[in-house]
Amino acid sequence: MAKRAPASAATVTTPSLDAKSLPSRPRGKNTYEVVLATTGELLAEVGFERLTTNLVCERAGLTPPALYRYFPNKYALISELARRLMEAQDEAVFAWMDQGGAAARTLEEAVEQNLILQKQVIAITRSQPGGLWILRAIRAVPMLQEVRTASRNKVLDRMFDALRDAYPTVSDEHLRTAMRLSEQMTYAAVEMIIEDPSLDDDKVAEEVSWMVSLYYHQLAARGSRPRPPKG
């Protein structure tokens, strides 16, 4: 007689984060967008933990089968909203780079250019229904963190290509570390601003722009110094 596997060995099923299908007809596309818009609205009202697919159906005037045709669970809904938010932020960064935002000639110009990008990303996040809760979900729910990671890596790869020639004395490893740190700092500042309405958006954005710009302003000189021996 076969032994039963202990409870601790039971397989844990991870909810799917992918949409079941993408609509091809106008009516289906409209339903798809209504579901996502309604999810964003409810996120802003009730938060991630209290959000359910039943609430989305009730608010959108849909039956559960109509929603489940496209999204298997609330995690798939949040994942798509997060993907769209990250994509909009990424497009703003890439447009900023294409316009020379990363090629400032002076420290003051670097601060000014960085501030422009900061304000754009803040505005994009604020305009997204449920933007605050999307950021919180990406941070708090392990299965949703991949959306943020994929966005971050795409931006850093593009940024590395743009900055590599500008810092010839800095090793690839050092440059990638610097980019990762500065990206994390600016992302945290956006989160802080969105989470706390009492903060002065412009002031916080200006301060983090100075922090990042000063860091890069000194990076070339620091990167050319020999490392002290270990031990």
XYZ file of C-alpha atoms in Angstrom:
231
model
C 0.000 0.000 0.000
C 1.446 3.335 -1.084
C 2.275 5.777 1.665
C 0.690 9.181 1.664
C 3.019 12.115 1.203
C 3.353 14.224 4.336
C 1.354 17.452 4.361
C 4.557 19.506 4.172
C 5.426 17.840 0.870
C 2.161 18.807 -0.787
C 2.531 20.732 -4.032
C 1.783 24.438 -3.710
C -0.113 25.780 -6.709
C 0.868 29.263 -7.810
C -1.996 31.265 -9.304
C -1.559 32.051 -12.989
C -0.578 35.636 -13.797
C -1.381 35.400 -17.495
C -4.579 36.379 -19.236
C -6.334 33.289 -20.610
C -6.868 34.883 -23.998
C -6.721 38.224 -25.732
C -9.913 39.456 -27.391
C -9.964 39.911 -31.150
C -13.445 41.354 -31.649
C -14.497 44.905 -30.667
C -17.011 43.683 -28.100
C -14.444 41.441 -26.448
C -11.838 44.199 -26.449
C -14.308 46.543 -24.789
C -15.097 43.967 -22.093
C -11.379 43.378 -21.539
C -10.701 47.077 -21.033
C -13.762 47.573 -18.828
C -12.586 44.765 -16.554
C -9.133 46.324 -16.199
C -10.449 49.856 -15.683
C -12.886 48.606 -13.054
C -10.120 46.693 -11.290
C -8.032 49.862 -11.093
C -10.936 51.846 -9.679
C -11.670 49.219 -7.045
C -8.011 48.954 -6.093
C -8.022 52.660 -5.289
C -11.163 52.209 -3.173
C -10.694 48.905 -1.308
C -7.014 47.988 -1.701
C -5.396 44.773 -2.840
C -6.404 42.433 -0.009
C -10.134 43.216 -0.248
C -10.238 43.147 -4.028
C -12.043 40.111 -5.472
C -13.139 39.074 -8.934
C -16.729 39.086 -7.650
C -16.395 42.764 -6.747
C -15.027 43.500 -10.213
C -17.914 41.635 -11.856
C -20.487 43.410 -9.713
C -19.080 46.871 -10.447
C -18.559 46.199 -14.154
C -21.974 44.598 -14.619
C -20.483 41.327 -15.837
C -21.031 37.687 -15.012
C -18.078 35.749 -13.572
C -17.778 33.594 -16.718
C -17.370 36.761 -18.797
C -14.430 37.841 -16.627
C -12.908 34.373 -16.311
C -12.876 34.100 -20.078
C -9.925 36.485 -19.989
C -8.546 36.512 -16.430
C -8.335 33.426 -14.182
C -7.971 35.344 -10.893
C -7.299 38.741 -9.344
C -3.555 38.218 -9.556
C -3.769 38.068 -13.340
C -5.750 41.322 -13.274
C -3.152 43.074 -11.120
C -0.339 41.622 -13.209
C -1.765 43.136 -16.395
C -2.322 46.512 -14.723
C 1.234 46.425 -13.353
C 2.637 45.472 -16.750
C 0.855 48.415 -18.346
C 2.076 50.823 -15.679
C 5.663 49.608 -15.959
C 5.475 49.775 -19.761
C 4.214 53.378 -19.657
C 7.032 54.319 -17.273
C 9.601 52.534 -19.456
C 8.409 54.338 -22.581
C 8.823 57.673 -20.790
C 12.395 56.743 -19.826
C 13.263 55.644 -23.360
C 11.786 58.818 -24.884
C 13.778 60.867 -22.358
C 16.964 59.056 -23.343
C 16.266 59.510 -27.061
C 15.941 63.250 -26.436
C 19.370 63.353 -24.780
C 18.226 63.282 -21.162
C 21.125 61.050 -20.109
C 23.767 63.112 -21.908
C 23.917 66.244 -19.748
C 27.146 68.269 -19.985
C 27.063 69.893 -16.543
C 25.853 68.916 -13.088
C 23.109 71.543 -13.170
C 21.910 70.307 -16.539
C 21.898 66.737 -15.264
C 19.721 67.749 -12.307
C 17.324 69.593 -14.599
C 17.047 66.656 -17.012
C 16.613 64.141 -14.195
C 13.885 66.277 -12.659
C 11.978 66.285 -15.948
C 11.989 62.486 -15.973
C 11.022 62.245 -12.308
C 7.963 64.423 -12.847
C 6.918 62.429 -15.903
C 7.095 59.109 -14.068
C 5.181 60.524 -11.093
C 2.459 61.881 -13.394
C 2.164 58.545 -15.221
C 1.839 56.631 -11.956
C -0.733 59.049 -10.558
C -2.833 58.865 -13.726
C -3.076 55.076 -13.501
C -6.249 54.073 -11.609
C -5.139 52.204 -8.510
C -1.517 53.189 -9.171
C -0.589 53.284 -5.490
C -1.950 49.810 -4.844
C -0.300 48.461 -7.977
C 3.051 49.645 -6.607
C 2.268 48.106 -3.225
C 1.235 44.803 -4.788
C 4.408 44.612 -6.867
C 6.450 45.179 -3.716
C 4.523 42.900 -1.361
C 3.377 39.948 -3.483
C 6.330 37.751 -4.526
C 4.642 36.385 -7.644
C 4.058 39.918 -8.945
C 7.625 41.094 -8.427
C 8.685 39.586 -11.751
C 6.712 42.300 -13.543
C 8.822 44.942 -11.843
C 12.034 42.967 -12.369
C 11.438 42.574 -16.105
C 10.767 46.303 -16.447
C 13.850 47.224 -14.436
C 16.149 44.954 -16.428
C 14.877 46.287 -19.744
C 15.535 49.874 -18.673
C 18.961 49.117 -17.191
C 20.115 47.274 -20.311
C 19.143 50.235 -22.473
C 20.698 52.692 -20.022
C 23.936 50.699 -19.877
C 24.335 50.934 -23.639
C 23.803 54.700 -23.431
C 26.233 55.299 -20.553
C 29.006 52.812 -21.310
C 31.021 55.244 -23.485
C 30.438 58.149 -21.098
C 32.313 56.375 -18.264
C 35.329 54.691 -19.894
C 37.272 54.413 -16.615
C 34.426 52.667 -14.795
C 34.228 48.885 -15.039
C 31.092 47.234 -16.398
C 30.392 45.730 -12.988
C 30.738 49.084 -11.224
C 28.592 50.881 -13.794
C 25.804 48.304 -13.589
C 25.876 48.498 -9.779
C 25.681 52.294 -9.920
C 22.765 52.152 -12.330
C 20.929 49.612 -10.188
C 21.363 51.735 -7.061
C 20.292 54.986 -8.705
C 17.299 53.317 -10.355
C 16.204 51.851 -7.039
C 16.550 55.234 -5.357
C 14.429 57.046 -7.938
C 11.795 54.298 -7.883
C 11.609 54.494 -4.090
C 11.156 58.264 -4.319
C 8.222 57.829 -6.706
C 6.642 55.319 -4.319
C 7.137 57.673 -1.379
C 5.504 60.566 -3.221
C 2.519 58.500 -4.354
C 2.013 56.985 -0.903
C 2.185 60.255 1.043
C -0.034 63.053 -0.365
C 1.314 65.485 2.251
C 4.732 65.541 0.591
C 5.774 68.304 -1.788
C 6.160 66.401 -5.069
C 8.479 68.938 -6.661
C 10.730 69.160 -3.616
C 11.167 65.415 -3.233
C 11.737 64.991 -6.966
C 14.305 67.788 -6.939
C 16.180 66.310 -3.985
C 16.422 62.830 -5.494
C 17.486 64.391 -8.807
C 20.380 66.101 -7.020
C 21.302 62.879 -5.219
C 21.436 60.852 -8.438
C 23.146 63.572 -10.480
C 25.836 64.169 -7.856
C 26.453 60.441 -7.653
C 27.042 60.143 -11.398
C 29.015 63.392 -11.463
C 31.622 61.779 -9.189
C 31.413 58.287 -10.656
C 34.114 58.648 -13.303
C 36.729 59.865 -10.817
C 35.814 57.227 -8.265
C 35.736 54.478 -10.850
C 39.309 55.184 -11.954
C 40.775 54.694 -8.500
C 42.471 51.332 -7.872
C 40.661 49.092 -5.439
C 42.360 48.409 -2.100
C 43.637 44.821 -1.761
C 41.376 42.387 0.061
C 42.330 40.963 3.421
